XYZ file of C-alpha atoms in Angstrom:
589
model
C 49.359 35.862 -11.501
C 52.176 37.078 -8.789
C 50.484 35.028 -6.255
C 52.231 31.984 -7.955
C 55.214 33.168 -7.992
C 55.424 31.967 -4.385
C 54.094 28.415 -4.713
C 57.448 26.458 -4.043
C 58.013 23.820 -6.962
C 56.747 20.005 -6.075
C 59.563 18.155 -5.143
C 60.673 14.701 -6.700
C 59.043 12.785 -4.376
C 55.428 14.731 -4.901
C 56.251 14.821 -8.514
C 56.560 10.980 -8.542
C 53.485 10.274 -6.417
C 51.185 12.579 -8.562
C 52.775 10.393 -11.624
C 51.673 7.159 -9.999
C 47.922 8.274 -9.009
C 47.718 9.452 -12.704
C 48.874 5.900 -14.080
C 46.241 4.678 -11.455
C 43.566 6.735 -12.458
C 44.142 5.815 -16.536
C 43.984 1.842 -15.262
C 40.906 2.389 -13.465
C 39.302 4.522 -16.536
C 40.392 1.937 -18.973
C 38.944 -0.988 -16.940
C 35.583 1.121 -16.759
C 35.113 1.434 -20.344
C 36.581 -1.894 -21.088
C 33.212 -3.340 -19.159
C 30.675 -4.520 -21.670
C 28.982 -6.632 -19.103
C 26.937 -5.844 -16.655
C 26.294 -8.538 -14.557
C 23.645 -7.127 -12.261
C 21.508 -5.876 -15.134
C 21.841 -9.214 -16.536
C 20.395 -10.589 -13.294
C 17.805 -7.464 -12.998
C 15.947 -9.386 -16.311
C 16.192 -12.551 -15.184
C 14.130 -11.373 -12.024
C 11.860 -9.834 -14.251
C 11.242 -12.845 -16.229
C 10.633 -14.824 -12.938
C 8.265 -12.503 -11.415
C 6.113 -11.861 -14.374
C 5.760 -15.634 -15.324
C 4.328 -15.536 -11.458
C 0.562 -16.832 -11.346
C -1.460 -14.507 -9.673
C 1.002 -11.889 -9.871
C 0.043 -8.331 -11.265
C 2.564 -7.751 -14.325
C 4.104 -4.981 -12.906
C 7.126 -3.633 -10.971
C 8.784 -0.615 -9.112
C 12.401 -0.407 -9.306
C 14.216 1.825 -6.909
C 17.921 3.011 -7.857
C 19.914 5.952 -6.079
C 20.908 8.167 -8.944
C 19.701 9.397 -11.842
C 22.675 7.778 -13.638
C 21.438 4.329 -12.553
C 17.623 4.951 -13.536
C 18.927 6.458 -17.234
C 20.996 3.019 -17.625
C 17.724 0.639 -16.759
C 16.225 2.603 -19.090
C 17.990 1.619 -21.663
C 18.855 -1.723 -20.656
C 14.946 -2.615 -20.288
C 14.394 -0.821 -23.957
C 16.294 -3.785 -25.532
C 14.708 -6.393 -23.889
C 11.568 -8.026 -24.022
C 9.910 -5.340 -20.975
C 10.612 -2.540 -23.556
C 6.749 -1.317 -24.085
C 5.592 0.319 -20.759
C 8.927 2.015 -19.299
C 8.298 4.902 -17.184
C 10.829 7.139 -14.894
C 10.071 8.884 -11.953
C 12.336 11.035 -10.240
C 12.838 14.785 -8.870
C 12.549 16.537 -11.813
C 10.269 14.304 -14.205
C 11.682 16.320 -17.562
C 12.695 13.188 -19.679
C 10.823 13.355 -23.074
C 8.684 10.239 -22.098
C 7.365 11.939 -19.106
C 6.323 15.232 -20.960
C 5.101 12.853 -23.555
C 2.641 11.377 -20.683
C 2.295 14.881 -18.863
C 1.152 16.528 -22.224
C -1.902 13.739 -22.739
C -2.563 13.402 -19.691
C -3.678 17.110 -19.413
C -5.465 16.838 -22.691
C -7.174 14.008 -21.137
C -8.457 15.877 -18.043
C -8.589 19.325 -19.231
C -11.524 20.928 -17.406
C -11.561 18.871 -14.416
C -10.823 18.298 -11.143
C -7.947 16.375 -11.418
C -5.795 19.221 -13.144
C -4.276 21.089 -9.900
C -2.549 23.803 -11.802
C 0.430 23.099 -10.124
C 2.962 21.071 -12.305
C 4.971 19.130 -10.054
C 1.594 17.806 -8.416
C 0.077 16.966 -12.181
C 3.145 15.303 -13.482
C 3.089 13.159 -10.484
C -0.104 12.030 -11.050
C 0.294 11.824 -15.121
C 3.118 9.516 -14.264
C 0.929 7.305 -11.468
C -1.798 6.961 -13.794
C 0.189 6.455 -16.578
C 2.275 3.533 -14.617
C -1.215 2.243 -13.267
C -3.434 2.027 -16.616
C -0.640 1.074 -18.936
C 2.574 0.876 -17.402
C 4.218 -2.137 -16.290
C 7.635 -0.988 -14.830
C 8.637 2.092 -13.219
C 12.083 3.232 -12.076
C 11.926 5.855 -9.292
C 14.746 7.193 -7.868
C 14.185 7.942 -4.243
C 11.796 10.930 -5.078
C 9.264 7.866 -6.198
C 9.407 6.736 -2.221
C 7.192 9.305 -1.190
C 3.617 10.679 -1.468
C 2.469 7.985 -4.081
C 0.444 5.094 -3.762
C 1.170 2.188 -6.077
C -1.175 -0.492 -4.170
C -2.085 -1.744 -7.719
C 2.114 -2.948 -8.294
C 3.172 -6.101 -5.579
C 6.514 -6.534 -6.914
C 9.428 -3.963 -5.136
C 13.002 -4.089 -6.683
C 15.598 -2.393 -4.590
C 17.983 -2.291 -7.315
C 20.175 -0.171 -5.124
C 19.304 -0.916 -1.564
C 19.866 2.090 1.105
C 21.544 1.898 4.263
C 18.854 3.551 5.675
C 16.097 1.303 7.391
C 13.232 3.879 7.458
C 13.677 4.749 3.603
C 13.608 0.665 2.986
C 10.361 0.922 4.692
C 8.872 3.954 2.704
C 9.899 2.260 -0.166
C 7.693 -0.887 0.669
C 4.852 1.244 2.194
C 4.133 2.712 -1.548
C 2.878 -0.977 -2.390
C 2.178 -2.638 0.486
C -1.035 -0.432 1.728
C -4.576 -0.319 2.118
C -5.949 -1.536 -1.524
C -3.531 -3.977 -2.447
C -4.829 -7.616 -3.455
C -1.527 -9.772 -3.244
C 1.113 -10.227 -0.943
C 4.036 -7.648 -1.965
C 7.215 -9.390 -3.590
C 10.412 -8.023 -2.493
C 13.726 -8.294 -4.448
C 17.307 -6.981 -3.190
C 20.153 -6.719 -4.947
C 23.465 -7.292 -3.146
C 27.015 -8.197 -4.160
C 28.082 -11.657 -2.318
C 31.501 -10.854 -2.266
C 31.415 -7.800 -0.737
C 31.708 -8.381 3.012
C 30.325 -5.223 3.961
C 27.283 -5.323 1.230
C 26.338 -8.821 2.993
C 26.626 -7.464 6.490
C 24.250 -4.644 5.926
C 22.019 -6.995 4.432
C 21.824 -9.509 7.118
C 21.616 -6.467 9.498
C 18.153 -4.999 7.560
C 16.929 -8.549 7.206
C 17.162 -10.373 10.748
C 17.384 -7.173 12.837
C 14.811 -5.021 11.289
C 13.099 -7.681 9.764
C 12.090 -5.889 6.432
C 11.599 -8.786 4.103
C 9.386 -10.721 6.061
C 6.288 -12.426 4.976
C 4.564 -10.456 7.574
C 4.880 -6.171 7.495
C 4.318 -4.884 10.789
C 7.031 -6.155 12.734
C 9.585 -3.604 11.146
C 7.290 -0.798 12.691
C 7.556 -1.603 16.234
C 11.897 -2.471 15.752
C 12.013 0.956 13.987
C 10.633 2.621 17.003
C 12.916 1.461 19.143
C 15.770 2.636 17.711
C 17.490 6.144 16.832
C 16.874 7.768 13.383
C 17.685 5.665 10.430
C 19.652 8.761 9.258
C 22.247 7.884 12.495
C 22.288 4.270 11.107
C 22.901 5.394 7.616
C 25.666 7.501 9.161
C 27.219 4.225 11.262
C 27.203 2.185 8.352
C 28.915 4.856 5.983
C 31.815 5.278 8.724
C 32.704 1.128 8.482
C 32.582 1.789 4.423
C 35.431 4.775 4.584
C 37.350 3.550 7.537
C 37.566 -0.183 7.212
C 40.304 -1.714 4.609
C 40.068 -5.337 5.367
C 37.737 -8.050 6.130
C 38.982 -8.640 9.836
C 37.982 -4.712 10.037
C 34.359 -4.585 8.292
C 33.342 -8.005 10.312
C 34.922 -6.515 13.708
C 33.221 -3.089 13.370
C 29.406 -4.541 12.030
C 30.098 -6.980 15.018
C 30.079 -3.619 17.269
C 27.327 -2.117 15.253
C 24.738 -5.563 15.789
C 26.026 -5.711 19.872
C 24.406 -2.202 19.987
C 21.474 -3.283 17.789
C 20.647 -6.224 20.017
C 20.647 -3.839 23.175
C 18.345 -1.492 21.535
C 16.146 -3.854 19.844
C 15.990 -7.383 20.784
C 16.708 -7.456 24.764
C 14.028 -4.391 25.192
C 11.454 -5.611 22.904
C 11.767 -9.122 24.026
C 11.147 -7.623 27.665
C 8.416 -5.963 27.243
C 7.024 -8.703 24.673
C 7.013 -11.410 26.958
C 5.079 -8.965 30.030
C 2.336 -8.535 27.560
C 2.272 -12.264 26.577
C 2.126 -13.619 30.186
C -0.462 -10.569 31.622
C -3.024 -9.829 28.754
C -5.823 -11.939 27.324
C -6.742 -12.394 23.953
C -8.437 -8.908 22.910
C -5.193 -7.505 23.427
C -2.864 -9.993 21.545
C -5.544 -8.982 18.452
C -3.590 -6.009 18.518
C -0.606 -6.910 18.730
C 2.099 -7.905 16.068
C 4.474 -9.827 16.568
C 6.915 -11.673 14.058
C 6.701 -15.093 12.515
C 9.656 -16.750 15.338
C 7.273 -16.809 18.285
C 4.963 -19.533 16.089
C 1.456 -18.729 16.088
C 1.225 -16.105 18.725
C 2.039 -14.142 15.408
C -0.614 -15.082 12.885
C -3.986 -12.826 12.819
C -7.130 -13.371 13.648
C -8.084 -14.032 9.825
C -5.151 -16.135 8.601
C -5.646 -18.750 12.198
C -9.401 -18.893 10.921
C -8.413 -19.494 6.884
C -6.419 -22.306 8.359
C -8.791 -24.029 10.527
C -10.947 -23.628 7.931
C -8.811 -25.624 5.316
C -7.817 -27.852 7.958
C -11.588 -28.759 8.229
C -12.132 -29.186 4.440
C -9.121 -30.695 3.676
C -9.458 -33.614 6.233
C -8.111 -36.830 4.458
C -6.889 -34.967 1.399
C -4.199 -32.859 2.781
C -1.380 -33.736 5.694
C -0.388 -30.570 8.092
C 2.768 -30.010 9.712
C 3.228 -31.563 12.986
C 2.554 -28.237 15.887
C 1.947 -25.293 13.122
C -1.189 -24.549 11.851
C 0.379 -22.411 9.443
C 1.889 -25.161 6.742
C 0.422 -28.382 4.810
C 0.980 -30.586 1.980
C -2.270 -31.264 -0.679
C -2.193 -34.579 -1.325
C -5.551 -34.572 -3.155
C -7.354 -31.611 -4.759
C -10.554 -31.263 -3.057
C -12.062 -29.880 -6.597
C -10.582 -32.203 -9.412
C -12.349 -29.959 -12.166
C -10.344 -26.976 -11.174
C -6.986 -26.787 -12.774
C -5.363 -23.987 -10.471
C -4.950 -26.025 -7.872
C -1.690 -27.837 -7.679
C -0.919 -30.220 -4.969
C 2.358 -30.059 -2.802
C 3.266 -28.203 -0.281
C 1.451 -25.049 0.822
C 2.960 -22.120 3.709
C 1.292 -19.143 4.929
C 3.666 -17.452 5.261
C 5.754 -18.955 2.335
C 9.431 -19.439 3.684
C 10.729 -21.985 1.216
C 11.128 -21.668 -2.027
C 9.009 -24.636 -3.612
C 5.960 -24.078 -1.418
C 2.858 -22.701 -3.066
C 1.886 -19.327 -1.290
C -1.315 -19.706 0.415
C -3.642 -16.819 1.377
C -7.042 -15.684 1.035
C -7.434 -15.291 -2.354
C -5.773 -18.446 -3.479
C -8.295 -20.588 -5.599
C -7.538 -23.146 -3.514
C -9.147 -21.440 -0.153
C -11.629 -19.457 -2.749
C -13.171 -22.865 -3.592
C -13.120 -23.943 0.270
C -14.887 -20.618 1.412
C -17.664 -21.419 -0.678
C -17.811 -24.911 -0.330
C -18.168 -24.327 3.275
C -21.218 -21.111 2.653
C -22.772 -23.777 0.523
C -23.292 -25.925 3.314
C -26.784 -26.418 4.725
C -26.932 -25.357 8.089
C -27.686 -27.958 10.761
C -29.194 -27.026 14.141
C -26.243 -27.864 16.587
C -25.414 -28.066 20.237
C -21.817 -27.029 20.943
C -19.271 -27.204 24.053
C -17.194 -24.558 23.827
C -13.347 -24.633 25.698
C -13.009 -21.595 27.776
C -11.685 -23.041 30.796
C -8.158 -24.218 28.023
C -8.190 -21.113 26.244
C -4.783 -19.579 25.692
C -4.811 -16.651 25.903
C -7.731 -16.506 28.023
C -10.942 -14.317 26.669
C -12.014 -12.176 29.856
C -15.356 -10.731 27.861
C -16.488 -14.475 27.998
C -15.434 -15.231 31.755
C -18.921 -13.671 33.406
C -20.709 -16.357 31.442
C -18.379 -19.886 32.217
C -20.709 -22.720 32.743
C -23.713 -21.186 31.184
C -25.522 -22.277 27.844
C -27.986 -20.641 25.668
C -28.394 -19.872 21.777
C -26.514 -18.109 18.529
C -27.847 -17.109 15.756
C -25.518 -15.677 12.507
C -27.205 -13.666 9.829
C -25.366 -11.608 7.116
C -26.969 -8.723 5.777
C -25.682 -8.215 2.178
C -26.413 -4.429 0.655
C -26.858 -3.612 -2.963
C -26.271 -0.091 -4.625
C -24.943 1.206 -7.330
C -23.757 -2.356 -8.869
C -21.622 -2.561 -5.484
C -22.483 -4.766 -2.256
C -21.722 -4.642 1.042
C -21.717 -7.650 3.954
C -22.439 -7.154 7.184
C -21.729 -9.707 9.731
C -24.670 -9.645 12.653
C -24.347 -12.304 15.519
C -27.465 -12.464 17.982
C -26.460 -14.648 21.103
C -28.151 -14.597 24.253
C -28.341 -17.167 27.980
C -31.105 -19.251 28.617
C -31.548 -16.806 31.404
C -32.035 -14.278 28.871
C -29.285 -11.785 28.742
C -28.295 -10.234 25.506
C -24.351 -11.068 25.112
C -22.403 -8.329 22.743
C -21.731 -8.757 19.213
C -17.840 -9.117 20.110
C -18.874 -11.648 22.775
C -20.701 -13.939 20.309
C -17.559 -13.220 18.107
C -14.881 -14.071 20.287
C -17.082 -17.426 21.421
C -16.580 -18.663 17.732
C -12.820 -18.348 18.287
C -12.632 -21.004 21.417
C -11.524 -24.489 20.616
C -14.988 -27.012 20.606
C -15.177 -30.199 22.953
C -17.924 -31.481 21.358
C -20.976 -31.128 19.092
C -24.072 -32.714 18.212
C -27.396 -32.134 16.143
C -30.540 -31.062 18.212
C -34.045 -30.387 17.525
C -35.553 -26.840 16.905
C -33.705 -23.854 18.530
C -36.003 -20.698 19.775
C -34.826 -17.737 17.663
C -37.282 -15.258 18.202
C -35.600 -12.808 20.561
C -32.351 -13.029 18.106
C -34.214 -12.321 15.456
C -35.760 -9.345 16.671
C -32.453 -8.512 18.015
C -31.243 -8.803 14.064
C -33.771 -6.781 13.495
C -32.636 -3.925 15.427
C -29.108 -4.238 14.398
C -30.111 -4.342 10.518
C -32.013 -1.306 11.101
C -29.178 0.415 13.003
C -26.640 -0.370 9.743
C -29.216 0.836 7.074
C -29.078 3.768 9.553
C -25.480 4.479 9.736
C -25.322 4.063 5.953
C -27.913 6.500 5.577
C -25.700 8.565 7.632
C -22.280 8.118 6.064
C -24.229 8.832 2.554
C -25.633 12.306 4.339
C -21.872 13.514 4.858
C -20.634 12.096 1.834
C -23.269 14.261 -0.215
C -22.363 16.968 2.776
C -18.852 17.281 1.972
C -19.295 16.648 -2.416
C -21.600 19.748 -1.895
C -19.122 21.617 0.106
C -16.609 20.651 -2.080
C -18.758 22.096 -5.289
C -20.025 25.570 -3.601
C -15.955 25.645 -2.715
C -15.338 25.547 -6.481
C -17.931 27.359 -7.976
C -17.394 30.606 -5.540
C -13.859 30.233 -6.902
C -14.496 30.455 -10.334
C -16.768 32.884 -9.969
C -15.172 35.344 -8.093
C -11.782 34.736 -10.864
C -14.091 35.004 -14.168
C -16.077 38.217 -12.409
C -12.455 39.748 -11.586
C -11.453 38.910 -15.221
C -14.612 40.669 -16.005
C -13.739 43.759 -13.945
C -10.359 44.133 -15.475
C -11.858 44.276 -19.052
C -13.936 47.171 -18.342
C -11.027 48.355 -16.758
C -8.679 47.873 -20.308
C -12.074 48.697 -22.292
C -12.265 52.108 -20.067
C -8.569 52.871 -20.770
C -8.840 52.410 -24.521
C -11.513 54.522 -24.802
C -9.819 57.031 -22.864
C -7.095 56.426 -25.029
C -8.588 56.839 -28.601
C -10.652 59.904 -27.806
C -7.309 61.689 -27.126
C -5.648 60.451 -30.565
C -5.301 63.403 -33.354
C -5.107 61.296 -36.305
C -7.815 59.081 -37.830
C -5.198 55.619 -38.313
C -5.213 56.634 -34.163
C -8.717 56.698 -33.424
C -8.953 53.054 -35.902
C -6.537 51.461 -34.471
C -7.876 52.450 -30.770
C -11.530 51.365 -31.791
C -10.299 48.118 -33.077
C -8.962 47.635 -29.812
C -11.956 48.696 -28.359
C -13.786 45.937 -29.918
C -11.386 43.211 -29.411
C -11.480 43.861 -25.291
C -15.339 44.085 -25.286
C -15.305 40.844 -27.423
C -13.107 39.341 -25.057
C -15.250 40.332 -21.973
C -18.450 39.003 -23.862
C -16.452 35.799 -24.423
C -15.484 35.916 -20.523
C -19.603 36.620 -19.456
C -20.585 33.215 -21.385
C -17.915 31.397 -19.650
C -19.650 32.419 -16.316
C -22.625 31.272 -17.776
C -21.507 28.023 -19.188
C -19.741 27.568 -15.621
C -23.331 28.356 -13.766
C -24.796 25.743 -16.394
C -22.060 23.461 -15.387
C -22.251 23.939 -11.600
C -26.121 23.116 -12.142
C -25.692 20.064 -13.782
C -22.967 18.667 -11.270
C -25.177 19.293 -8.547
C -27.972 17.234 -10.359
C -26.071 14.783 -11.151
C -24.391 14.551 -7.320
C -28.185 14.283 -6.403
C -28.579 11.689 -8.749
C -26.081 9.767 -7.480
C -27.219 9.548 -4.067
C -30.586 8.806 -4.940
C -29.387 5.984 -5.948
C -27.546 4.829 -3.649
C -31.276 5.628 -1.223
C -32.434 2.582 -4.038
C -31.082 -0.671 -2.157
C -31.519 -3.847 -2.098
C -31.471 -5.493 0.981
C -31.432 -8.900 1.912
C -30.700 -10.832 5.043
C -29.933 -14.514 5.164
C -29.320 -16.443 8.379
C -25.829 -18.682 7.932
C -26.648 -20.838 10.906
C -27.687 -21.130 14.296
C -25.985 -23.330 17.311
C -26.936 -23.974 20.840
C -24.094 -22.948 22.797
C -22.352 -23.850 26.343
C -19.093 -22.686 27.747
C -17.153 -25.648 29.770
């Protein structure tokens, strides 16, 4: 080429410098493939091993990684080790044989149905969900398996390779932790502890954005306040290429968390502490806030799960001094059940040899119905309104008053499922009807004091619960009209489709049919005029074959409509029943 004959030679210095990154380079590639250790995979299994052996805990697990590379390596690492049976990837392209493998049944499995799209990226997607659901127990996604999948049947999040990037944390989470899931969603990071910088990020995600809390929700309102997580990404690569030293990293992440506190914690904190000191309790409900302001932060459920358990448990458990959120079981109230160690129990769980306790723990399973086992005692109560914090304004018109309460539940049977509905009745001795949420929120006030009293007149709550049970049956009735609404839209949607493509299939056979008659009554020779009558018949067989299929699909149609009317007869067949849990006579001091 003459356009090297002009590059000038390298010169001894260049020469010598190119030698010495090549001698680097052949130390660096014979320390790579002198590594037959991999101490983060090692640890990978051990979390495995921890997790699974987890009470409670579904056996199952999504592992995130950043490259392809990484996902092929778990693969084989968890293929010789006791998770072997159950592996599936998930990535951008899904073209591994294992996934085919699980495409190519799944599609057998579903052939005919709704669930087959057509489109291929869409069905593999779901081949591979179902796949993980039903008989999977670990997936490893790359970053493709953050989005547009719902996993709410897996609790257990490994962010083998944890991103810089706050919002893609999140997204990562949200594909467990959503509506549907039964258990409270296990996190595991991996980090290296002697990398400055890995730490730093780390403690940034964790206290600033508060991530891996106990309690989702607060990472919504820090990400909002905040610029894209794409700019953070972008901040944090900067301190990774520029920084050399230790002084460096912790001097520039120092920088980084200054501007992090101005964005996040003095403006949130602000406006925080307005709302605290200016709005009642019916806001706070809809609020979340994070587990450092105490109980401010606990929902409406979890504060009533523990004053529940603080009421059964009395003599058999010992609570933490100011936190209704932490106790030790000295004595199991139910010494047949063997579930139910005793020690020390946190909801939230924020040590590490504290039982979790939540709803579905057998512990406050076996207290809940304990509790609805009890007979119901007519009661006189004093309710604190005057000490409420935060004050309930719904219940302020009606300070000093009295009258009565009555709770029902309305249970609904159809279709082998049931449904509870809550209806409080509450009214004054004056005889005004108080709302629903008023009779609600009245439950929620601390009690002075309570005693037993005689007979309680129910009769205008009753016909009050009378009303309301005949407004739900209603409003079921309703929601069952627009579900068979829209499953009927839905069918005529899909049937006008397939007719209108079998009746143009149809109309492009006559077409071919037309043409190959046209065809063989030009030919000269008699092989011709054969050969074009064979063809003849093999189109008109192949447009009789199409006509059945329009039949078969108008039998089809018919029976799916049938059965869709089936169905919601059915669910027309209830069985209702309404049971009264208790009734109080109530007064607001």
């Amino acid at each position: 080429d003459d356009d090297n004959d002009d590059v000038a030679p390298m010169s001894e210095s260049d020469q010598s410098a190119l030698r010495k990154e090549i001698a680097d380079l052949e130390v660096f590639y014979n320390l790579a493939i002198s590594v037959t250790h991999n101490a983060k995979g090692k640890a990978l299994l051990t979390a495995l091993d921890k997790a699974f052996a987890t009470p409670n805990l579904p056996r199952k697990a999504i592992i995130f990684t950043e490259s392809r590379r990484t996902q092929d390596y778990l693969q084989r690492l968890l293929l010789d080790s006791p998770h072997k049976d159950g592996v599936v990837l998930f990535n951008g392209s899904n073209n591994d044989p294992g996934s085919r493998k699980i495409y190519a049944e799944w599609l057998e499995r579903h052939e005919g149905t709704d669930k087959v799209t057509g489109s291929k990226t869409a069905d593999m997607r779901s081949a591979l969900v179902d796949y993980f659901r039903d008989e999977g127990k670990i997936m490893i996604a790359t970053e493709a398996g953050s989005e547009g999948i719902n996993l709410q049947f897996c609790a257990l999040v490994v962010n083998y390779d944890l991103p810089w990037n706050p919002q893609r944390i999140e997204q990562r989470i949200g594909r467990c932790h959503r509506y549907g899931q039964k258990h409270d969603v296990v996190v595991v990071n991996f980090l290296n502890r002697k990398n400055e910088a890995d730490q730093r990020v780390f403690q940034l995600l964790s206290e600033k954005f508060h991530l891996f809390e106990g309690v989702f929700g607060a990472s919504d309102d820090v990400l909002g306040t905040i610029e894209s997580g794409v700019d953070f990404e972008k901040r944090i690569a900067e301190i990774y290429q520029k920084c050399r030293t230790q002084d460096e990293i912790k001097s520039c992440f120092d920088q980084l968390q200054l501007e992090l506190s101005a964005q996040i914690n003095d403006s949130m904190s602000r406006t925080r502490q307005q709302l605290l000191e200016n709005f009642d309790q019916e806001v706070h409900d809809k609020l979340r806030f994070h587990q450092e302001t105490g109980n401010a932060n606990r929902t409406r459920y979890e504060k009533m799960l523990m004053d529940v358990t603080r009421y059964a448990l009395d003599g058999k458990a010992s609570f933490v001094a100011n936190t209704n959120d932490a106790f030790t079981l000295q004595e199991s109230p139910f010494p047949t059940t063997t579930d139910i160690p005793l020690g020390l129990y946190e909801l939230p769980r924020r040590s590490g040899d504290a039982h979790l306790y939540r709803l579905g723990h057998p512990l406050a399973q076996g207290i809940i119905k304990q509790i609805k086992d009890q007979p119901a005692v007519p009661t006189e109560v004093v309710f604190d309104l005057s000490n409420a914090k935060p004050k309930v304004s719904a219940l302020q018109p009606f300070a000093g008053k009295s009258g009565n309460l009555l709770l029902s539940i309305l249970t609904i049977e159809a279709l082998g499922q049931a449904e509870d509905y809550l209806i409080f009745a509450a009214d004054t001795d004056e005889g005004i009807l108080l709302e629903e949420d008023c009779a609600w929120r009245m439950l929620s006030l601390s009690v002075r004091s309570s005693e037993p009293v005689g007979a309680i007149e129910t009769a205008p709550l009753r016909a009050y619960t009378e009303k309301r049970q005949a407004s739900i049956k209603q409003s079921i009735s309703e929601r069952n009209g627009k579900f068979f609404e829209d499953e009927a839209a839905k069918l005529d949607g899909w049937a006008e489709d397939l007719k209108i493509t079998l009746e143009r299939d149809i109309k492009d056979m006559d077409r071919q049919i037309r043409e190959a008659k046209r065809a063989a009554s030009l030919s000269l020779t008699l092989e011709e005029k054969l050969a074009g009558q064979k063809q003849i018949k093999s189109l008109e067989s192949q447009r009789s074959a199409k006509r059945r299929t329009l039949f078969d699909a108008q039998d089809e149609i018919d029976h799916k409509r049938e059965t869709l009317i089936a169905d919601i007869e059915q669910k027309l067949m209830q069985n209702m029943t309404l049971k009264e849990v208790f009734c109080v006579r109530w007064r607001l001091a």
